[in-house]
XYZ file of C-alpha atoms in Angstrom:
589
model
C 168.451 36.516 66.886
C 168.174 38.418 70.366
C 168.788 41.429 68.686
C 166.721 41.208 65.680
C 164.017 40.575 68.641
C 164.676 43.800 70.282
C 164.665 45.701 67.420
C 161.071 43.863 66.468
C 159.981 45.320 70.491
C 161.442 48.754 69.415
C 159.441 49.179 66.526
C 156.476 48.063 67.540
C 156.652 50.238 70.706
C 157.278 53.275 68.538
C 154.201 52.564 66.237
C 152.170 51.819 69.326
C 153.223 55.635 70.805
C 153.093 57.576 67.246
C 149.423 55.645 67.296
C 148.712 57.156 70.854
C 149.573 60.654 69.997
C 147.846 60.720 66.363
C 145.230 59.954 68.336
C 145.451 62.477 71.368
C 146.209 65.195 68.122
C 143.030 64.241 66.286
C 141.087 64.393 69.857
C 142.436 67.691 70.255
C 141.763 68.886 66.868
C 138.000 67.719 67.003
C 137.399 69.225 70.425
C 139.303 72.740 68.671
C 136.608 72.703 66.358
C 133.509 71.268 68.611
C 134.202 74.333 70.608
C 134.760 76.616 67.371
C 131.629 75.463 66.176
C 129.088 74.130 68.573
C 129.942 75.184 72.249
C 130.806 79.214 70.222
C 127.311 79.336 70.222
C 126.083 77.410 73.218
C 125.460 80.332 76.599
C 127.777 80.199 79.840
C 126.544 78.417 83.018
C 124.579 81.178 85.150
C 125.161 83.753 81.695
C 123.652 85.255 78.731
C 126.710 84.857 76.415
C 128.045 82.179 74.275
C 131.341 80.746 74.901
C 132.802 82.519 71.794
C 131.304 86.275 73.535
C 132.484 85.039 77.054
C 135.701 84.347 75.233
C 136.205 88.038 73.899
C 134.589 89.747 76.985
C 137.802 87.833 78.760
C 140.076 90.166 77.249
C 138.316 93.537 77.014
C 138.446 96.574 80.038
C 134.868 97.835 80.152
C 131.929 98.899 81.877
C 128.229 98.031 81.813
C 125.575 100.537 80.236
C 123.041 99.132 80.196
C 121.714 96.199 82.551
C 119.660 94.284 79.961
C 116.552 95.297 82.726
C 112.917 95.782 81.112
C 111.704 98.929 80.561
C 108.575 101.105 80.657
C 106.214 103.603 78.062
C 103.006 105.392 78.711
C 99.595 104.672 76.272
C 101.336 106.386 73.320
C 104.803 104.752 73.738
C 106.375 107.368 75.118
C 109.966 105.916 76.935
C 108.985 106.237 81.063
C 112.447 104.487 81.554
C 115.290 103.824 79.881
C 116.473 106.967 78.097
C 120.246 106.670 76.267
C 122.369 109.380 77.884
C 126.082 110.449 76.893
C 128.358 109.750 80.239
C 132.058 109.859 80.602
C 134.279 106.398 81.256
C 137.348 106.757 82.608
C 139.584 103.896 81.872
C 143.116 102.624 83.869
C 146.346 104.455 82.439
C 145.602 107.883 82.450
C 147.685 111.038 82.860
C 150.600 110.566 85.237
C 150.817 113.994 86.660
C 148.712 117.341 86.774
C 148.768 119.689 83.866
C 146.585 121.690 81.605
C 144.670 119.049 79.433
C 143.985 117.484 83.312
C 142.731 120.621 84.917
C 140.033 121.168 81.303
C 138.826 117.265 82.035
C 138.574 118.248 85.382
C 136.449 121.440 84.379
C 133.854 119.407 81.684
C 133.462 116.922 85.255
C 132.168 119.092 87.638
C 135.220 118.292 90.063
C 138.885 119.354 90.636
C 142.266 118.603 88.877
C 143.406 117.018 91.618
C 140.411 114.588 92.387
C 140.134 113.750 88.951
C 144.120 112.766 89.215
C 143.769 110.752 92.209
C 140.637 109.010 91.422
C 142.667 108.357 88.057
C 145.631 106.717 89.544
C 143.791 104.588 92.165
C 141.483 102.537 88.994
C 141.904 99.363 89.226
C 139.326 98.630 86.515
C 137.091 101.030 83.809
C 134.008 103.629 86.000
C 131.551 105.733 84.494
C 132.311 109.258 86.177
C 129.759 110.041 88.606
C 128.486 113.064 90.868
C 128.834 113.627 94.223
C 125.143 111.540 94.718
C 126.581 108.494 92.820
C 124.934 109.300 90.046
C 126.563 109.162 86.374
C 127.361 112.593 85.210
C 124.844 113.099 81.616
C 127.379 115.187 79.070
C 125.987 117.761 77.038
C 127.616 117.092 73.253
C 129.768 119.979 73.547
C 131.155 118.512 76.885
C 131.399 115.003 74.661
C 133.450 116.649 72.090
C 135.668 118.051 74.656
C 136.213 114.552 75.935
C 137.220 112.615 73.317
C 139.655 115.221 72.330
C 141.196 115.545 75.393
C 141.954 112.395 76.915
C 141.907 109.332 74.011
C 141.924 106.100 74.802
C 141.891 106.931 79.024
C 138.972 108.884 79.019
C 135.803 108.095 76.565
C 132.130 109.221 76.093
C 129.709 105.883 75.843
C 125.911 106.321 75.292
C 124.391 104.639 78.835
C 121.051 103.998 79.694
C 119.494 105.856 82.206
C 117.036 104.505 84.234
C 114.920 107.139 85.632
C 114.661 110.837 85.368
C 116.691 112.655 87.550
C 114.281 114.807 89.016
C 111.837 114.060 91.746
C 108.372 112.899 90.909
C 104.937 111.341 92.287
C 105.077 108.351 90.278
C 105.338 106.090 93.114
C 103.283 103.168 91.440
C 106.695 103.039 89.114
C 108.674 101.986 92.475
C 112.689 102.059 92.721
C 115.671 99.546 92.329
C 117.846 98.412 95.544
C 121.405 96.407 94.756
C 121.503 93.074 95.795
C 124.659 90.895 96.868
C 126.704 90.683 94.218
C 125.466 94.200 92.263
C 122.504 92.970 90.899
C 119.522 94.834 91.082
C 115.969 93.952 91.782
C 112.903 95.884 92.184
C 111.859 97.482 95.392
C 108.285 98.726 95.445
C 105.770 99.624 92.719
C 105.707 98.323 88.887
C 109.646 97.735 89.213
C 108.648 95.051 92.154
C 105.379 93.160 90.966
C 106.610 92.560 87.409
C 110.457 91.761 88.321
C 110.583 88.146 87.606
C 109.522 89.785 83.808
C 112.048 92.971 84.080
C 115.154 91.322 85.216
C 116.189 90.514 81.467
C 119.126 88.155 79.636
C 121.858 90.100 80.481
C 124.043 93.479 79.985
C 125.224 95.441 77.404
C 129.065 96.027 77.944
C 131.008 98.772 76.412
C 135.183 98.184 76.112
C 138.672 98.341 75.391
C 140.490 94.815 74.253
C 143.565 94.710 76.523
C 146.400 92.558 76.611
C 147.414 90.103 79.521
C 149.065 92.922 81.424
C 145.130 94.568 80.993
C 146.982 97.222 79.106
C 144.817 98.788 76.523
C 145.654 97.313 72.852
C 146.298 100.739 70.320
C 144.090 101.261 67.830
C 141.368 99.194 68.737
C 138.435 101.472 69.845
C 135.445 100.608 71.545
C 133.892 97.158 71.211
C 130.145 96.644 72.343
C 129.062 93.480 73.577
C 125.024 92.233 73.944
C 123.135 89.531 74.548
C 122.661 87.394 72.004
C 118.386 87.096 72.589
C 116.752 89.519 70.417
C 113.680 89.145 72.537
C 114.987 90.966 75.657
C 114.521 93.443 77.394
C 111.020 93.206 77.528
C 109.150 96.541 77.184
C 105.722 96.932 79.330
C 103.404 99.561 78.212
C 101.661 101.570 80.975
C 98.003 103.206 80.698
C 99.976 106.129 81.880
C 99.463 109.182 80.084
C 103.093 110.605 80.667
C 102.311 114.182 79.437
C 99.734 114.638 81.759
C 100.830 112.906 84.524
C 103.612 115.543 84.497
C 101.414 118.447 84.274
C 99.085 117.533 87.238
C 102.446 116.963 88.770
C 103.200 120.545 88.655
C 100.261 121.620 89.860
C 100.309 119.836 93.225
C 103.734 120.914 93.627
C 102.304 124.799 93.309
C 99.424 124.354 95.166
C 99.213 124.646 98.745
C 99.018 119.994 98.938
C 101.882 118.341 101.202
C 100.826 115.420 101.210
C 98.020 113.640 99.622
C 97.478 111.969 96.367
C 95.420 112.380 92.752
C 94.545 109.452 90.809
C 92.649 110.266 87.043
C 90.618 107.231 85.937
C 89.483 106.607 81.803
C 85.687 106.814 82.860
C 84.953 104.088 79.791
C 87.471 101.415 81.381
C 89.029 102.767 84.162
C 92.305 102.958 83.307
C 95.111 105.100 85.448
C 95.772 107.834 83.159
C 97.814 109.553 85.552
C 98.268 108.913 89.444
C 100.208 111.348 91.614
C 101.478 110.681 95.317
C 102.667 113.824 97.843
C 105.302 114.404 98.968
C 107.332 113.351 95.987
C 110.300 110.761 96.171
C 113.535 110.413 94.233
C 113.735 106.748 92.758
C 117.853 107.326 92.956
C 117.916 108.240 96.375
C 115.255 106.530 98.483
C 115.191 106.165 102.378
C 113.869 103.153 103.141
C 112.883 104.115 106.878
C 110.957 107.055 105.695
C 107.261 107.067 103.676
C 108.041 109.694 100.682
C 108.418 106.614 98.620
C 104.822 105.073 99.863
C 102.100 105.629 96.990
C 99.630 106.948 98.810
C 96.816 106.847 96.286
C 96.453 102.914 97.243
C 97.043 103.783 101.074
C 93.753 104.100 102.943
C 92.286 106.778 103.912
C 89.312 108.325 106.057
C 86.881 109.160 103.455
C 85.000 111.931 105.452
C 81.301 112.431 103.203
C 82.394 111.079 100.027
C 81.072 107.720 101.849
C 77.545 109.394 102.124
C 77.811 108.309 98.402
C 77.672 104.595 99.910
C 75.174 105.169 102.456
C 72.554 107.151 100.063
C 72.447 104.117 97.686
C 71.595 101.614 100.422
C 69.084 103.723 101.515
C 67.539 104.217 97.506
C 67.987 100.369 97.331
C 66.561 98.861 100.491
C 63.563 102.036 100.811
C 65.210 103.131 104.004
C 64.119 106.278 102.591
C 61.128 107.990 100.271
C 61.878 110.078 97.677
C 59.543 112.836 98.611
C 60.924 112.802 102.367
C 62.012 115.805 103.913
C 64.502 116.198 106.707
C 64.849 118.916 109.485
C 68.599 119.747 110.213
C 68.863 122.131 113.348
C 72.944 121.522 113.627
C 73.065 119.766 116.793
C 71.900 116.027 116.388
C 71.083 115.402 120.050
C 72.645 112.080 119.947
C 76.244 110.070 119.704
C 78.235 113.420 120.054
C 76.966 114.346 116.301
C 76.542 118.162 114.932
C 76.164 119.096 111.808
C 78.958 120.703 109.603
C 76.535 123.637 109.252
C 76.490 125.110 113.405
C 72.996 126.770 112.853
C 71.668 123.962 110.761
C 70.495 123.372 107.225
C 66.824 123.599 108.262
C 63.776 121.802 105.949
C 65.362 119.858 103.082
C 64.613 116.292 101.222
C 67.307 113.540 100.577
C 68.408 115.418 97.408
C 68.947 118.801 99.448
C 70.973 116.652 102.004
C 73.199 115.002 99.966
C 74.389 118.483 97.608
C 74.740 120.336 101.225
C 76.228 117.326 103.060
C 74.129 117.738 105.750
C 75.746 114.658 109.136
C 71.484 114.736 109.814
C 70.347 113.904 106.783
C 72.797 111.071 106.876
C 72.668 110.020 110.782
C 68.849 110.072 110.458
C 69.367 107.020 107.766
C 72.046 105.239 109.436
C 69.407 104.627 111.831
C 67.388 103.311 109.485
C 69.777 101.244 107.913
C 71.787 97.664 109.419
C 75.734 97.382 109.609
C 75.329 94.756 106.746
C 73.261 96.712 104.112
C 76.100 99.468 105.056
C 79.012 97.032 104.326
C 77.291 95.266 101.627
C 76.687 98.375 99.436
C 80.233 99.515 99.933
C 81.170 96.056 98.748
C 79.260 96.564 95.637
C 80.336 99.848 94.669
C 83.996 98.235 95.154
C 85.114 99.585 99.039
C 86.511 97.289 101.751
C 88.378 95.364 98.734
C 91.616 95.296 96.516
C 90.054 96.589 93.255
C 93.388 97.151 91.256
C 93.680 94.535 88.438
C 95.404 91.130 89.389
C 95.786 88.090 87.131
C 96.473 84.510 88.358
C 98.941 81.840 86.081
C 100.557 84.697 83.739
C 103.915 84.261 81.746
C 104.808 81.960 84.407
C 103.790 84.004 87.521
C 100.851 82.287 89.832
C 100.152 86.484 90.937
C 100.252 88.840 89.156
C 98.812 91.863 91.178
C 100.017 95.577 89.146
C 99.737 97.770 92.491
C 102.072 97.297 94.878
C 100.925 97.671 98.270
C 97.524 98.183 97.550
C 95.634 98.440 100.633
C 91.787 97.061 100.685
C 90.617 99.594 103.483
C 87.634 99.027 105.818
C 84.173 99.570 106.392
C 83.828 98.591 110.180
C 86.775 97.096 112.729
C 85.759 93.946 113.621
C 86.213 94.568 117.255
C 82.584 96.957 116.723
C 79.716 95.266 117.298
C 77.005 95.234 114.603
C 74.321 96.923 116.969
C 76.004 99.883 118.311
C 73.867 102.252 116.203
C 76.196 105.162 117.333
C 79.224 103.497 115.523
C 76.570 103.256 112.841
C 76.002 106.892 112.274
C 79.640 107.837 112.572
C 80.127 105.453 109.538
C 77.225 106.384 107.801
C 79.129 110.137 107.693
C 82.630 108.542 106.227
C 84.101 109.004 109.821
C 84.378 105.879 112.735
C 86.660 102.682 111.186
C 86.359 103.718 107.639
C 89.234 103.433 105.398
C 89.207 104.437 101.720
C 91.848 104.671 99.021
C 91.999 107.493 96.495
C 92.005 104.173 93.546
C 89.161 103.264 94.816
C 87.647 106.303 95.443
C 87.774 107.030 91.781
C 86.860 104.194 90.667
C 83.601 104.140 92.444
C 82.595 107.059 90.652
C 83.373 104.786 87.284
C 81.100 102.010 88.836
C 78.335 104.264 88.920
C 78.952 105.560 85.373
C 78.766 102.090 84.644
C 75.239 101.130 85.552
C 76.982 99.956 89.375
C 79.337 97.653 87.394
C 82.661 97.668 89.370
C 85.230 97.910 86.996
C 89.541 96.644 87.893
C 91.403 99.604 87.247
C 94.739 98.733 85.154
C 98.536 99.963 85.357
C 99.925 98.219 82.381
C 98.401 97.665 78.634
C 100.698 95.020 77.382
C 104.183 93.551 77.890
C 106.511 93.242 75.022
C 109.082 91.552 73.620
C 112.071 93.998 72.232
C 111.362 92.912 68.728
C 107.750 93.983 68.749
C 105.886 90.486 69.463
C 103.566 90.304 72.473
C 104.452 88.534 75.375
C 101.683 89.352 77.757
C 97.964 91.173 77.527
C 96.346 92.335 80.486
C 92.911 93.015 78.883
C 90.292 95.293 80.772
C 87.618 93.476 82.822
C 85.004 93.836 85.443
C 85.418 92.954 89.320
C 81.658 91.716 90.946
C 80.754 91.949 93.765
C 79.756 88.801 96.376
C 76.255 89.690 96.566
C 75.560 91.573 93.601
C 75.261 95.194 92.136
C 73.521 98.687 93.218
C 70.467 98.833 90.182
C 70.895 100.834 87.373
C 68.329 103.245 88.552
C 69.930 103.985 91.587
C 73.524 104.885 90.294
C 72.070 107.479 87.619
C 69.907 108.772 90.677
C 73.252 109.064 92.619
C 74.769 110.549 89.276
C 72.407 113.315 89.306
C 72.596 114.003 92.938
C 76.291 114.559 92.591
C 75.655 117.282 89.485
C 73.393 119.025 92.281
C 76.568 119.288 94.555
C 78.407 121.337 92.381
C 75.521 123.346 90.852
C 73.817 124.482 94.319
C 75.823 122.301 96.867
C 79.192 122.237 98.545
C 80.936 122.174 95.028
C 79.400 125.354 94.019
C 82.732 126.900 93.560
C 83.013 124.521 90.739
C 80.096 125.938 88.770
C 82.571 128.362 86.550
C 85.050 125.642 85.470
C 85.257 124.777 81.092
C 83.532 121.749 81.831
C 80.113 120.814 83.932
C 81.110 118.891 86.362
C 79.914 116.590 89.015
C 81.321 115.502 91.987
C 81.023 114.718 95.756
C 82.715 117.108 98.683
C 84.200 115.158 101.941
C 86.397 116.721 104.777
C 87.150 113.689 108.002
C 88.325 114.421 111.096
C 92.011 112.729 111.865
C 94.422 113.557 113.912
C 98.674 113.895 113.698
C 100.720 114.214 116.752
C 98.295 115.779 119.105
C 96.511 118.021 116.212
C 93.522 118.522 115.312
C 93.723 118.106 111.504
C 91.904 117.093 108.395
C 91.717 114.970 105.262
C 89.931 116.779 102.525
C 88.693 114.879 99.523
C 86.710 116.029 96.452
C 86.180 113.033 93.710
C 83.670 113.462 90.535
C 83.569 113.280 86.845
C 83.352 115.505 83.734
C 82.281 116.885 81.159
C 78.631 115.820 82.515
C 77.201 115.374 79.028
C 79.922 112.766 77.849
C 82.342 111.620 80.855
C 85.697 110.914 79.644
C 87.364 111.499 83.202
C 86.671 110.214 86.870
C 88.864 112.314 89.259
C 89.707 111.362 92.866
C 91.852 114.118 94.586
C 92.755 113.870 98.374
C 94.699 116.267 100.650
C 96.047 114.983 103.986
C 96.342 116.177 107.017
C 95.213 120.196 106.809
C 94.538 122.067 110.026
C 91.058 122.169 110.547
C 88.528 124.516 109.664
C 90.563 125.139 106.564
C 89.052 126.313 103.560
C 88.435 122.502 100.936
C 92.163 122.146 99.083
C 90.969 119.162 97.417
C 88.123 121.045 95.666
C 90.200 123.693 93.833
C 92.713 121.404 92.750
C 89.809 118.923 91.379
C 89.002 122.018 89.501
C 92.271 122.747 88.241
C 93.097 118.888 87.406
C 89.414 119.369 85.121
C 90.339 122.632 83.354
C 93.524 121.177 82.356
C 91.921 117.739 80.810
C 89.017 120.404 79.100
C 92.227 122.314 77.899
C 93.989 119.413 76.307
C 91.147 118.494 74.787
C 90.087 121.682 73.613
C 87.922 123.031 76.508
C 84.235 122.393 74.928
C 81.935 119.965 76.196
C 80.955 117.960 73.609
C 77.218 118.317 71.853
């Protein structure tokens, strides 16, 4: 009876264990296919893959070639960033020792036998092969060919994504990239900065070799691309950028006689940046962060010099500081507030009109006197000076700012330390010289607001934002930017219009008279000062063709030795001739 007992306890203890693991089995087998099934598809904490990807990528010897990072086009679409380029990978387990199939990689790499070897031997992991700058060497596709024949398997050609040109430009609103902790890379200044919480994107594309647990390359397998599995990213933002001719005004600062300065094209229906150029240039792969070459200088302010007489005519025209039929008497010395005249034996008998095409400092001092500190400031206010004017968006695709030009500076009409009844401070900003700060954005744009009736329009930098399979994500539609206290009249900014047409037909543009468009403009040269010298910033902004504007042009030069002959005035010629020549060189009918 004892035993049959025991053997009762025996069985029953065996069921109750073969239960236990039938059970464990069947958990196992269920979570096998949970994981096969569901958490395949669901993404990695902190990751862009699925479980299934993260899975393969756990096996494979690779490199990343593209970052998954948003990328930019001009108007027509044309890629800014983001052009696929052929580069070499070198992967671990190469050649043992020199010999001849070495020393022809070596050759096709732009570096030694012996380099190549030792870099070679010392991998620890898959590197794109890159200069002596750090940048990946671009293969032509007989170099490709040469690759892949030479070295299978160790060495291999992968299509990579470049992010920039290589050369050096003056696209400075585009901004630069700086690594982060950890490799990551985030935008630094310009476009690349303002819209980064958009850029930054879902994750890489990774180009590789499966390898087994000793990371030794499996035969036979080839290259294996992985990608994120959201179809949406990366997001593609389309610029107002006209890339074609942002290059070609490019080349002709860097031949003309301009170090450093800035040009900044406006669409005169909606003021849109067609092109925008900053001197010196700046490399967007090689940027020092202590020096100013990377700085866009078109939204750094400036002293204006006598485009501002532009501002001080109108408030005179709008508050009747001055009659139409007035006349002037300019002897070249003022008499007053250290002021002279550009012109050293004076301009003579001459009305407002007279004074504004020749530039003449009495003309303008004369009404300053006229004039308060706060019909001064207010006008510049409503022809958009003395405030951020580039377009800005509040709330957008989950930004509370969105503001497209980085480091835009609002410049200045008067310090506040001056006091609003020193009438010599007056004069001296009545002439564009004193505390006043303008940018070259602005600067053009104000020549748009008076196209427009005195409407101050918000230049933009970006169209539309993308999603990579076509659907919008983001519009940045065109729109106005008011003034506090209202707009010059209507009257007033097609007076001012035809004023600056008298500049260049009898005034100080006169050597604009024989370009393939009539133009119009305004002449300004300020008086600054670098290191002890006695130097210049020269400006010339306008618009053209006069019957039908398509363009308003702001061009400043920085920092010429005085008593040098206007820069900024040939090259606003050139910069005209070469938007009459792409569009055929006839003003229209």
């Amino acid at each position: 009876m004892h035993h049959q007992s025991n053997r009762i306890e025996r069985h029953q203890r065996i069921q109750l264990i073969t239960t236990v693991i039938s059970f464990l089995i069947a958990v196992l087998i269920i979570r096998l296919g949970w994981l096969q099934i569901a958490a395949g598809r669901s993404i990695v904490p902190n990751g862009s893959r699925t479980v299934r990807e993260q899975s393969v990528v756990q096996r494979q010897e690779g490199v990343v070639v593209d970052t998954g990072r948003g990328h930019f086009t001009d108007r027509s679409g044309h890629s800014i960033t983001g052009a696929w380029v052929q580069v070499p990978v070198l992967f671990p387990g190469g050649p043992a020792k020199q010999d001849d199939r070495v020393g022809r990689l070596a050759r096709v790499l732009h570096t030694d036998a012996s380099e190549l070897l030792r870099r070679w031997k010392s991998l620890g992991s898959p590197v794109v092969w890159k200069d002596s700058h750090g940048t990946p060497v671009e293969l032509t596709d007989q170099e490709a060919a040469h690759i892949s024949r030479l070295a299978p398997g160790a060495a291999e050609v992968v299509p990579y994504r470049r992010r920039y040109d290589k050369s050096v430009n003056g696209m400075q609103w585009l901004g630069f990239l700086y690594e982060r902790p950890g490799n990551s890379l985030s935008g630094a200044a310009g476009l690349e900065k303002t819209l980064e919480p958009l850029l930054k994107g879902e994750g890489a594309t990774f180009i590789s070799h499966l390898v087994d647990a000793e990371r030794h390359t499996l035969p036979d397998t080839g290259l294996r691309i992985s990608t994120p599995s959201n179809h949406h990213y990366p997001l593609q933002v389309q610029t107002t950028i006209d890339l074609a001719l942002q290059r070609k005004i490019e080349n002709l600062t860097a031949h003309s006689p301009m170090k450093e300065g800035a040009v900044v094209v406006l669409d005169a229906g909606n003021a849109d940046v067609l092109a925008m150029i900053s001197r010196p240039f700046y490399d967007p792969y090689h940027v020092n962060p202590e020096g100013s070459d990377w700085s866009n200088r078109a939204v750094k302010a400036a002293v204006p010099g006598s485009i501002f007489k532009i501002v001080t005519a109108a408030a005179a025209l709008e508050t009747g500081a001055a009659r139409k039929g007035e006349t002037f008497h300019c002897r070249g010395e003022y008499g007053a507030y250290g002021l002279a005249c550009w012109k050293e034996e004076g301009h003579g008998r001459l009305n407002l009109e007279q004074g504004f095409a020749e530039s003449c400092n009495t003309v303008f001092a004369k009404l300053a006197e006229r004039l308060t500190s706060s019909q001064l400031a207010q006008m510049a206010e409503a022809l958009g000076l003395g405030r951020e004017v580039g377009w800005a968006g509040k709330d957008l695709a989950g930004m509370k700012q969105l503001r497209l030009f980085d480091g835009e500076e609002a410049g200045r009409i008067f310090d506040s330390r001056t006091k609003a009844e020193d009438t010599g401070a007056r004069v001296q900003t009545a002439i564009g010289q004193r505390d006043v700060k303008v940018t070259p954005l602005q600067a053009a744009n104000l020549i748009v607001s008076l196209l427009h009736n005195g409407e101050v329009r918000s230049p933009r930098l970006v169209r539309r934002i993308q999603y990579a399979d076509g659907g919008t994500l983001l519009e940045l539609p065109a729109h106005a930017l008011p003034a506090s206290k209202g707009r010059i009249s209507p009257h007033t900014a097609r007076t001012i219009l035809y004023w600056m047409e008298k500049v260049v037909q009898e005034g100080t543009g006169k050597g604009l008279a024989s370009a393939k468009w009539k133009l119009a403009g305004k002449s300004g040269t300020a008086q600054t000062g670098q290191a002890g010298r006695a130097v210049n910033n020269q400006w010339f902004i306008g618009y053209g063709p006069v019957e039908q504007p398509r363009y308003a042009v702001a061009v400043l030069v920085q920092n010429v030795p005085a008593n040098s002959s206007n820069q900024a005035t040939a090259l606003f010629g050139q910069v005209m001739d070469l938007l009459a020549s792409s569009e055929g060189g006839a003003s229209p009918s």
